[in-house]
JSON list of C-alpha atoms in Angstrom, two decimals:
[
{"chain": "A", "resi": 1, "resn": "UNK", "atom": "CA", "xyz": [32.79, -36.13, -41.06]},
{"chain": "A", "resi": 2, "resn": "UNK", "atom": "CA", "xyz": [29.37, -34.73, -42.12]},
{"chain": "A", "resi": 3, "resn": "UNK", "atom": "CA", "xyz": [26.80, -33.77, -39.52]},
{"chain": "A", "resi": 4, "resn": "UNK", "atom": "CA", "xyz": [23.88, -36.15, -39.16]},
{"chain": "A", "resi": 5, "resn": "UNK", "atom": "CA", "xyz": [20.82, -35.08, -41.09]},
{"chain": "A", "resi": 6, "resn": "UNK", "atom": "CA", "xyz": [17.72, -34.15, -39.16]},
{"chain": "A", "resi": 7, "resn": "UNK", "atom": "CA", "xyz": [14.72, -36.29, -40.02]},
{"chain": "A", "resi": 8, "resn": "UNK", "atom": "CA", "xyz": [11.88, -34.31, -41.57]},
{"chain": "A", "resi": 9, "resn": "UNK", "atom": "CA", "xyz": [8.37, -35.63, -41.09]},
{"chain": "A", "resi": 10, "resn": "UNK", "atom": "CA", "xyz": [5.57, -35.00, -43.56]},
{"chain": "A", "resi": 11, "resn": "UNK", "atom": "CA", "xyz": [1.79, -34.71, -43.52]},
{"chain": "A", "resi": 12, "resn": "UNK", "atom": "CA", "xyz": [1.67, -38.41, -44.45]},
{"chain": "A", "resi": 13, "resn": "UNK", "atom": "CA", "xyz": [3.32, -39.15, -41.09]},
{"chain": "A", "resi": 14, "resn": "UNK", "atom": "CA", "xyz": [0.59, -37.14, -39.33]},
{"chain": "A", "resi": 15, "resn": "UNK", "atom": "CA", "xyz": [-2.11, -39.18, -41.05]},
{"chain": "A", "resi": 16, "resn": "UNK", "atom": "CA", "xyz": [-0.32, -42.41, -40.13]},
{"chain": "A", "resi": 17, "resn": "UNK", "atom": "CA", "xyz": [-0.24, -41.73, -36.38]},
{"chain": "A", "resi": 18, "resn": "UNK", "atom": "CA", "xyz": [-1.95, -44.35, -34.22]},
{"chain": "A", "resi": 19, "resn": "UNK", "atom": "CA", "xyz": [-5.63, -43.75, -33.50]},
{"chain": "A", "resi": 20, "resn": "UNK", "atom": "CA", "xyz": [-6.10, -41.24, -30.72]},
{"chain": "A", "resi": 21, "resn": "UNK", "atom": "CA", "xyz": [-2.64, -39.70, -31.00]},
{"chain": "A", "resi": 22, "resn": "UNK", "atom": "CA", "xyz": [-2.64, -36.06, -32.11]},
{"chain": "A", "resi": 23, "resn": "UNK", "atom": "CA", "xyz": [0.30, -33.96, -33.20]},
{"chain": "A", "resi": 24, "resn": "UNK", "atom": "CA", "xyz": [1.06, -30.90, -35.23]},
{"chain": "A", "resi": 25, "resn": "UNK", "atom": "CA", "xyz": [3.82, -30.64, -37.78]},
{"chain": "A", "resi": 26, "resn": "UNK", "atom": "CA", "xyz": [5.85, -27.46, -38.17]},
{"chain": "A", "resi": 27, "resn": "UNK", "atom": "CA", "xyz": [8.69, -27.32, -40.66]},
{"chain": "A", "resi": 28, "resn": "UNK", "atom": "CA", "xyz": [8.97, -31.11, -40.64]},
{"chain": "A", "resi": 29, "resn": "UNK", "atom": "CA", "xyz": [9.07, -31.52, -36.85]},
{"chain": "A", "resi": 30, "resn": "UNK", "atom": "CA", "xyz": [6.42, -33.23, -34.74]},
{"chain": "A", "resi": 31, "resn": "UNK", "atom": "CA", "xyz": [4.83, -31.49, -31.75]},
{"chain": "A", "resi": 32, "resn": "UNK", "atom": "CA", "xyz": [2.59, -33.79, -29.72]},
{"chain": "A", "resi": 33, "resn": "UNK", "atom": "CA", "xyz": [-0.75, -32.47, -28.52]},
{"chain": "A", "resi": 34, "resn": "UNK", "atom": "CA", "xyz": [-2.53, -33.34, -25.29]},
{"chain": "A", "resi": 35, "resn": "UNK", "atom": "CA", "xyz": [-6.32, -33.40, -25.06]},
{"chain": "A", "resi": 36, "resn": "UNK", "atom": "CA", "xyz": [-7.78, -30.02, -24.06]},
{"chain": "A", "resi": 37, "resn": "UNK", "atom": "CA", "xyz": [-9.63, -29.51, -20.80]},
{"chain": "A", "resi": 38, "resn": "UNK", "atom": "CA", "xyz": [-13.38, -29.12, -20.64]},
{"chain": "A", "resi": 39, "resn": "UNK", "atom": "CA", "xyz": [-13.04, -25.42, -19.78]},
{"chain": "A", "resi": 40, "resn": "UNK", "atom": "CA", "xyz": [-10.72, -24.96, -22.76]},
{"chain": "A", "resi": 41, "resn": "UNK", "atom": "CA", "xyz": [-13.26, -26.52, -25.10]},
{"chain": "A", "resi": 42, "resn": "UNK", "atom": "CA", "xyz": [-16.14, -24.50, -23.66]},
{"chain": "A", "resi": 43, "resn": "UNK", "atom": "CA", "xyz": [-14.18, -21.29, -24.21]},
{"chain": "A", "resi": 44, "resn": "UNK", "atom": "CA", "xyz": [-13.42, -22.31, -27.81]},
{"chain": "A", "resi": 45, "resn": "UNK", "atom": "CA", "xyz": [-17.10, -23.10, -28.40]},
{"chain": "A", "resi": 46, "resn": "UNK", "atom": "CA", "xyz": [-18.30, -19.79, -26.92]},
{"chain": "A", "resi": 47, "resn": "UNK", "atom": "CA", "xyz": [-15.79, -17.74, -28.93]},
{"chain": "A", "resi": 48, "resn": "UNK", "atom": "CA", "xyz": [-16.55, -19.55, -32.16]},
{"chain": "A", "resi": 49, "resn": "UNK", "atom": "CA", "xyz": [-20.27, -19.04, -31.57]},
{"chain": "A", "resi": 50, "resn": "UNK", "atom": "CA", "xyz": [-19.76, -15.28, -31.17]},
{"chain": "A", "resi": 51, "resn": "UNK", "atom": "CA", "xyz": [-17.62, -15.15, -34.32]},
{"chain": "A", "resi": 52, "resn": "UNK", "atom": "CA", "xyz": [-20.03, -17.26, -36.40]},
{"chain": "A", "resi": 53, "resn": "UNK", "atom": "CA", "xyz": [-23.03, -15.24, -35.21]},
{"chain": "A", "resi": 54, "resn": "UNK", "atom": "CA", "xyz": [-21.32, -12.05, -36.38]},
{"chain": "A", "resi": 55, "resn": "UNK", "atom": "CA", "xyz": [-20.41, -13.56, -39.75]},
{"chain": "A", "resi": 56, "resn": "UNK", "atom": "CA", "xyz": [-23.99, -14.76, -40.33]},
{"chain": "A", "resi": 57, "resn": "UNK", "atom": "CA", "xyz": [-25.62, -11.55, -39.09]},
{"chain": "A", "resi": 58, "resn": "UNK", "atom": "CA", "xyz": [-23.51, -9.47, -41.47]},
{"chain": "A", "resi": 59, "resn": "UNK", "atom": "CA", "xyz": [-23.63, -11.70, -44.54]},
{"chain": "A", "resi": 60, "resn": "UNK", "atom": "CA", "xyz": [-19.91, -12.36, -44.30]},
{"chain": "A", "resi": 61, "resn": "UNK", "atom": "CA", "xyz": [-18.18, -14.90, -46.46]},
{"chain": "A", "resi": 62, "resn": "UNK", "atom": "CA", "xyz": [-15.63, -15.92, -43.85]},
{"chain": "A", "resi": 63, "resn": "UNK", "atom": "CA", "xyz": [-15.77, -19.29, -42.13]},
{"chain": "A", "resi": 64, "resn": "UNK", "atom": "CA", "xyz": [-14.78, -20.06, -38.55]},
{"chain": "A", "resi": 65, "resn": "UNK", "atom": "CA", "xyz": [-13.63, -23.60, -37.73]},
{"chain": "A", "resi": 66, "resn": "UNK", "atom": "CA", "xyz": [-12.51, -25.22, -34.49]},
{"chain": "A", "resi": 67, "resn": "UNK", "atom": "CA", "xyz": [-9.89, -27.88, -33.87]},
{"chain": "A", "resi": 68, "resn": "UNK", "atom": "CA", "xyz": [-9.41, -30.49, -35.00]},
{"chain": "A", "resi": 69, "resn": "UNK", "atom": "CA", "xyz": [-9.41, -28.62, -38.31]},
{"chain": "A", "resi": 70, "resn": "UNK", "atom": "CA", "xyz": [-6.42, -29.14, -40.61]},
{"chain": "A", "resi": 71, "resn": "UNK", "atom": "CA", "xyz": [-4.48, -26.06, -41.64]},
{"chain": "A", "resi": 72, "resn": "UNK", "atom": "CA", "xyz": [-1.70, -26.53, -44.18]},
{"chain": "A", "resi": 73, "resn": "UNK", "atom": "CA", "xyz": [-0.01, -23.17, -43.56]},
{"chain": "A", "resi": 74, "resn": "UNK", "atom": "CA", "xyz": [2.74, -23.36, -46.14]},
{"chain": "A", "resi": 75, "resn": "UNK", "atom": "CA", "xyz": [0.81, -25.43, -48.68]},
{"chain": "A", "resi": 76, "resn": "UNK", "atom": "CA", "xyz": [3.56, -28.03, -48.44]},
{"chain": "A", "resi": 77, "resn": "UNK", "atom": "CA", "xyz": [4.02, -31.45, -46.89]},
{"chain": "A", "resi": 78, "resn": "UNK", "atom": "CA", "xyz": [6.01, -30.22, -43.88]},
{"chain": "A", "resi": 79, "resn": "UNK", "atom": "CA", "xyz": [3.54, -28.05, -41.95]},
{"chain": "A", "resi": 80, "resn": "UNK", "atom": "CA", "xyz": [0.17, -29.08, -40.53]},
{"chain": "A", "resi": 81, "resn": "UNK", "atom": "CA", "xyz": [-1.43, -27.31, -37.56]},
{"chain": "A", "resi": 82, "resn": "UNK", "atom": "CA", "xyz": [-4.78, -27.45, -35.77]},
{"chain": "A", "resi": 83, "resn": "UNK", "atom": "CA", "xyz": [-5.42, -23.99, -34.28]},
{"chain": "A", "resi": 84, "resn": "UNK", "atom": "CA", "xyz": [-8.15, -23.80, -31.65]},
{"chain": "A", "resi": 85, "resn": "UNK", "atom": "CA", "xyz": [-10.07, -21.41, -33.94]},
{"chain": "A", "resi": 86, "resn": "UNK", "atom": "CA", "xyz": [-9.29, -20.60, -37.57]},
{"chain": "A", "resi": 87, "resn": "UNK", "atom": "CA", "xyz": [-11.14, -17.89, -39.49]},
{"chain": "A", "resi": 88, "resn": "UNK", "atom": "CA", "xyz": [-10.73, -18.09, -43.26]},
{"chain": "A", "resi": 89, "resn": "UNK", "atom": "CA", "xyz": [-12.13, -15.36, -45.51]},
{"chain": "A", "resi": 90, "resn": "UNK", "atom": "CA", "xyz": [-10.89, -16.67, -48.87]},
{"chain": "A", "resi": 91, "resn": "UNK", "atom": "CA", "xyz": [-13.15, -19.57, -49.91]},
{"chain": "A", "resi": 92, "resn": "UNK", "atom": "CA", "xyz": [-10.52, -20.70, -52.44]},
{"chain": "A", "resi": 93, "resn": "UNK", "atom": "CA", "xyz": [-8.32, -21.78, -49.50]},
{"chain": "A", "resi": 94, "resn": "UNK", "atom": "CA", "xyz": [-10.96, -24.22, -48.24]},
{"chain": "A", "resi": 95, "resn": "UNK", "atom": "CA", "xyz": [-10.93, -27.83, -49.39]},
{"chain": "A", "resi": 96, "resn": "UNK", "atom": "CA", "xyz": [-12.29, -31.10, -48.05]},
{"chain": "A", "resi": 97, "resn": "UNK", "atom": "CA", "xyz": [-8.93, -31.54, -46.28]},
{"chain": "A", "resi": 98, "resn": "UNK", "atom": "CA", "xyz": [-9.13, -28.19, -44.46]},
{"chain": "A", "resi": 99, "resn": "UNK", "atom": "CA", "xyz": [-7.40, -24.87, -45.16]},
{"chain": "A", "resi": 100, "resn": "UNK", "atom": "CA", "xyz": [-4.65, -24.67, -47.78]},
{"chain": "A", "resi": 101, "resn": "UNK", "atom": "CA", "xyz": [-2.65, -21.60, -46.77]},
{"chain": "A", "resi": 102, "resn": "UNK", "atom": "CA", "xyz": [-2.83, -19.11, -43.93]},
{"chain": "A", "resi": 103, "resn": "UNK", "atom": "CA", "xyz": [-6.15, -18.34, -42.25]},
{"chain": "A", "resi": 104, "resn": "UNK", "atom": "CA", "xyz": [-6.92, -14.65, -41.79]},
{"chain": "A", "resi": 105, "resn": "UNK", "atom": "CA", "xyz": [-7.34, -14.94, -38.01]},
{"chain": "A", "resi": 106, "resn": "UNK", "atom": "CA", "xyz": [-6.18, -17.61, -35.59]},
{"chain": "A", "resi": 107, "resn": "UNK", "atom": "CA", "xyz": [-7.01, -17.96, -31.90]},
{"chain": "A", "resi": 108, "resn": "UNK", "atom": "CA", "xyz": [-5.09, -20.26, -29.57]},
{"chain": "A", "resi": 109, "resn": "UNK", "atom": "CA", "xyz": [-6.14, -20.93, -25.97]},
{"chain": "A", "resi": 110, "resn": "UNK", "atom": "CA", "xyz": [-3.05, -21.51, -23.84]},
{"chain": "A", "resi": 111, "resn": "UNK", "atom": "CA", "xyz": [-2.88, -24.62, -21.70]},
{"chain": "A", "resi": 112, "resn": "UNK", "atom": "CA", "xyz": [0.09, -25.64, -19.53]},
{"chain": "A", "resi": 113, "resn": "UNK", "atom": "CA", "xyz": [1.25, -28.07, -22.22]},
{"chain": "A", "resi": 114, "resn": "UNK", "atom": "CA", "xyz": [0.95, -25.57, -25.10]},
{"chain": "A", "resi": 115, "resn": "UNK", "atom": "CA", "xyz": [2.53, -22.42, -23.59]},
{"chain": "A", "resi": 116, "resn": "UNK", "atom": "CA", "xyz": [5.86, -22.61, -25.46]},
{"chain": "A", "resi": 117, "resn": "UNK", "atom": "CA", "xyz": [4.15, -23.61, -28.70]},
{"chain": "A", "resi": 118, "resn": "UNK", "atom": "CA", "xyz": [1.58, -20.79, -28.61]},
{"chain": "A", "resi": 119, "resn": "UNK", "atom": "CA", "xyz": [3.88, -17.97, -27.48]},
{"chain": "A", "resi": 120, "resn": "UNK", "atom": "CA", "xyz": [6.99, -18.88, -29.45]},
{"chain": "A", "resi": 121, "resn": "UNK", "atom": "CA", "xyz": [6.84, -21.47, -32.20]},
{"chain": "A", "resi": 122, "resn": "UNK", "atom": "CA", "xyz": [3.35, -20.72, -33.51]},
{"chain": "A", "resi": 123, "resn": "UNK", "atom": "CA", "xyz": [3.72, -16.95, -33.11]},
{"chain": "A", "resi": 124, "resn": "UNK", "atom": "CA", "xyz": [6.68, -16.95, -35.48]},
{"chain": "A", "resi": 125, "resn": "UNK", "atom": "CA", "xyz": [5.18, -19.54, -37.82]},
{"chain": "A", "resi": 126, "resn": "UNK", "atom": "CA", "xyz": [1.81, -17.83, -38.12]},
{"chain": "A", "resi": 127, "resn": "UNK", "atom": "CA", "xyz": [3.39, -14.46, -38.82]},
{"chain": "A", "resi": 128, "resn": "UNK", "atom": "CA", "xyz": [5.77, -15.82, -41.45]},
{"chain": "A", "resi": 129, "resn": "UNK", "atom": "CA", "xyz": [2.98, -17.84, -43.13]},
{"chain": "A", "resi": 130, "resn": "UNK", "atom": "CA", "xyz": [0.81, -14.74, -43.67]},
{"chain": "A", "resi": 131, "resn": "UNK", "atom": "CA", "xyz": [-1.82, -14.98, -40.92]},
{"chain": "A", "resi": 132, "resn": "UNK", "atom": "CA", "xyz": [-3.27, -11.46, -40.59]},
{"chain": "A", "resi": 133, "resn": "UNK", "atom": "CA", "xyz": [-4.21, -11.61, -36.90]},
{"chain": "A", "resi": 134, "resn": "UNK", "atom": "CA", "xyz": [-3.30, -13.97, -34.06]},
{"chain": "A", "resi": 135, "resn": "UNK", "atom": "CA", "xyz": [-4.84, -13.99, -30.58]},
{"chain": "A", "resi": 136, "resn": "UNK", "atom": "CA", "xyz": [-3.31, -15.87, -27.68]},
{"chain": "A", "resi": 137, "resn": "UNK", "atom": "CA", "xyz": [-5.82, -16.27, -24.85]},
{"chain": "A", "resi": 138, "resn": "UNK", "atom": "CA", "xyz": [-4.09, -17.24, -21.62]},
{"chain": "A", "resi": 139, "resn": "UNK", "atom": "CA", "xyz": [-6.67, -17.90, -18.88]},
{"chain": "A", "resi": 140, "resn": "UNK", "atom": "CA", "xyz": [-4.05, -18.63, -16.19]},
{"chain": "A", "resi": 141, "resn": "UNK", "atom": "CA", "xyz": [-2.48, -15.21, -16.76]},
{"chain": "A", "resi": 142, "resn": "UNK", "atom": "CA", "xyz": [-5.83, -13.43, -17.26]},
{"chain": "A", "resi": 143, "resn": "UNK", "atom": "CA", "xyz": [-4.49, -12.16, -20.59]},
{"chain": "A", "resi": 144, "resn": "UNK", "atom": "CA", "xyz": [-5.41, -11.82, -24.25]},
{"chain": "A", "resi": 145, "resn": "UNK", "atom": "CA", "xyz": [-2.49, -11.03, -26.55]},
{"chain": "A", "resi": 146, "resn": "UNK", "atom": "CA", "xyz": [-3.55, -9.60, -29.91]},
{"chain": "A", "resi": 147, "resn": "UNK", "atom": "CA", "xyz": [-0.98, -9.68, -32.69]},
{"chain": "A", "resi": 148, "resn": "UNK", "atom": "CA", "xyz": [-2.22, -7.65, -35.66]},
{"chain": "A", "resi": 149, "resn": "UNK", "atom": "CA", "xyz": [0.41, -8.70, -38.19]},
{"chain": "A", "resi": 150, "resn": "UNK", "atom": "CA", "xyz": [-1.24, -6.63, -40.94]},
{"chain": "A", "resi": 151, "resn": "UNK", "atom": "CA", "xyz": [-0.46, -3.42, -39.05]},
{"chain": "A", "resi": 152, "resn": "UNK", "atom": "CA", "xyz": [2.55, -4.72, -37.07]},
{"chain": "A", "resi": 153, "resn": "UNK", "atom": "CA", "xyz": [0.77, -3.97, -33.78]},
{"chain": "A", "resi": 154, "resn": "UNK", "atom": "CA", "xyz": [0.51, -5.89, -30.52]},
{"chain": "A", "resi": 155, "resn": "UNK", "atom": "CA", "xyz": [-2.05, -5.16, -27.80]},
{"chain": "A", "resi": 156, "resn": "UNK", "atom": "CA", "xyz": [-2.50, -6.75, -24.39]},
{"chain": "A", "resi": 157, "resn": "UNK", "atom": "CA", "xyz": [-5.92, -7.08, -22.74]},
{"chain": "A", "resi": 158, "resn": "UNK", "atom": "CA", "xyz": [-7.32, -8.79, -19.70]},
{"chain": "A", "resi": 159, "resn": "UNK", "atom": "CA", "xyz": [-9.76, -11.66, -19.93]},
{"chain": "A", "resi": 160, "resn": "UNK", "atom": "CA", "xyz": [-12.55, -9.29, -18.84]},
{"chain": "A", "resi": 161, "resn": "UNK", "atom": "CA", "xyz": [-11.93, -6.60, -21.51]},
{"chain": "A", "resi": 162, "resn": "UNK", "atom": "CA", "xyz": [-13.73, -5.96, -24.76]},
{"chain": "A", "resi": 163, "resn": "UNK", "atom": "CA", "xyz": [-11.31, -6.61, -27.62]},
{"chain": "A", "resi": 164, "resn": "UNK", "atom": "CA", "xyz": [-11.65, -5.20, -31.14]},
{"chain": "A", "resi": 165, "resn": "UNK", "atom": "CA", "xyz": [-10.84, -7.46, -34.02]},
{"chain": "A", "resi": 166, "resn": "UNK", "atom": "CA", "xyz": [-8.42, -5.86, -36.46]},
{"chain": "A", "resi": 167, "resn": "UNK", "atom": "CA", "xyz": [-9.39, -7.72, -39.64]},
{"chain": "A", "resi": 168, "resn": "UNK", "atom": "CA", "xyz": [-13.07, -6.70, -39.41]},
{"chain": "A", "resi": 169, "resn": "UNK", "atom": "CA", "xyz": [-14.75, -3.37, -38.85]},
{"chain": "A", "resi": 170, "resn": "UNK", "atom": "CA", "xyz": [-17.08, -3.16, -35.88]},
{"chain": "A", "resi": 171, "resn": "UNK", "atom": "CA", "xyz": [-16.34, -6.60, -34.43]},
{"chain": "A", "resi": 172, "resn": "UNK", "atom": "CA", "xyz": [-15.70, -6.81, -30.72]},
{"chain": "A", "resi": 173, "resn": "UNK", "atom": "CA", "xyz": [-15.39, -9.76, -28.37]},
{"chain": "A", "resi": 174, "resn": "UNK", "atom": "CA", "xyz": [-16.60, -8.93, -24.86]},
{"chain": "A", "resi": 175, "resn": "UNK", "atom": "CA", "xyz": [-14.65, -11.37, -22.71]},
{"chain": "A", "resi": 176, "resn": "UNK", "atom": "CA", "xyz": [-16.57, -10.31, -19.60]},
{"chain": "A", "resi": 177, "resn": "UNK", "atom": "CA", "xyz": [-19.52, -12.19, -21.09]},
{"chain": "A", "resi": 178, "resn": "UNK", "atom": "CA", "xyz": [-17.56, -15.45, -21.28]},
{"chain": "A", "resi": 179, "resn": "UNK", "atom": "CA", "xyz": [-15.04, -15.07, -18.47]},
{"chain": "A", "resi": 180, "resn": "UNK", "atom": "CA", "xyz": [-17.14, -17.27, -16.17]},
{"chain": "A", "resi": 181, "resn": "UNK", "atom": "CA", "xyz": [-16.21, -20.22, -18.36]},
{"chain": "A", "resi": 182, "resn": "UNK", "atom": "CA", "xyz": [-12.56, -20.05, -17.45]}
]
């Protein structure tokens, strides 16, 4: 007797969700999303402001976007994610739908509901899709995990440290300036 086939969902299923329901799709499987807290959103806004200010001040061609921003990691119908912050440096990846392919840098802010997703499922998926750098900011653990996939390096910082970005020269995020938000 054959094993039952696993149902694979597609991006069309994401777009057909009822109003107000959010989910991500990784390798054809749904992962429901809960609304972020106010502190979570303030941290995302502050970080994205710092990143965008650096890009503008240095004439960069990268673009930083915050969720909900569609990222089609594998350029297929089976993977759709909404990272908290996505930085894309190749303008050819940007369309009206979002980002087609892997962003250069992704930041996820951990919430109680997203812990397993951020530390396990997305870590593997982002690395295999070609994301160059992935930061996991975990306010409850006072930790910033920096995965520099380009150089196969991992660094651990506290939420009050200054963290260097690997994909840019001379870019630092001073978390002590935004730690009051968390």
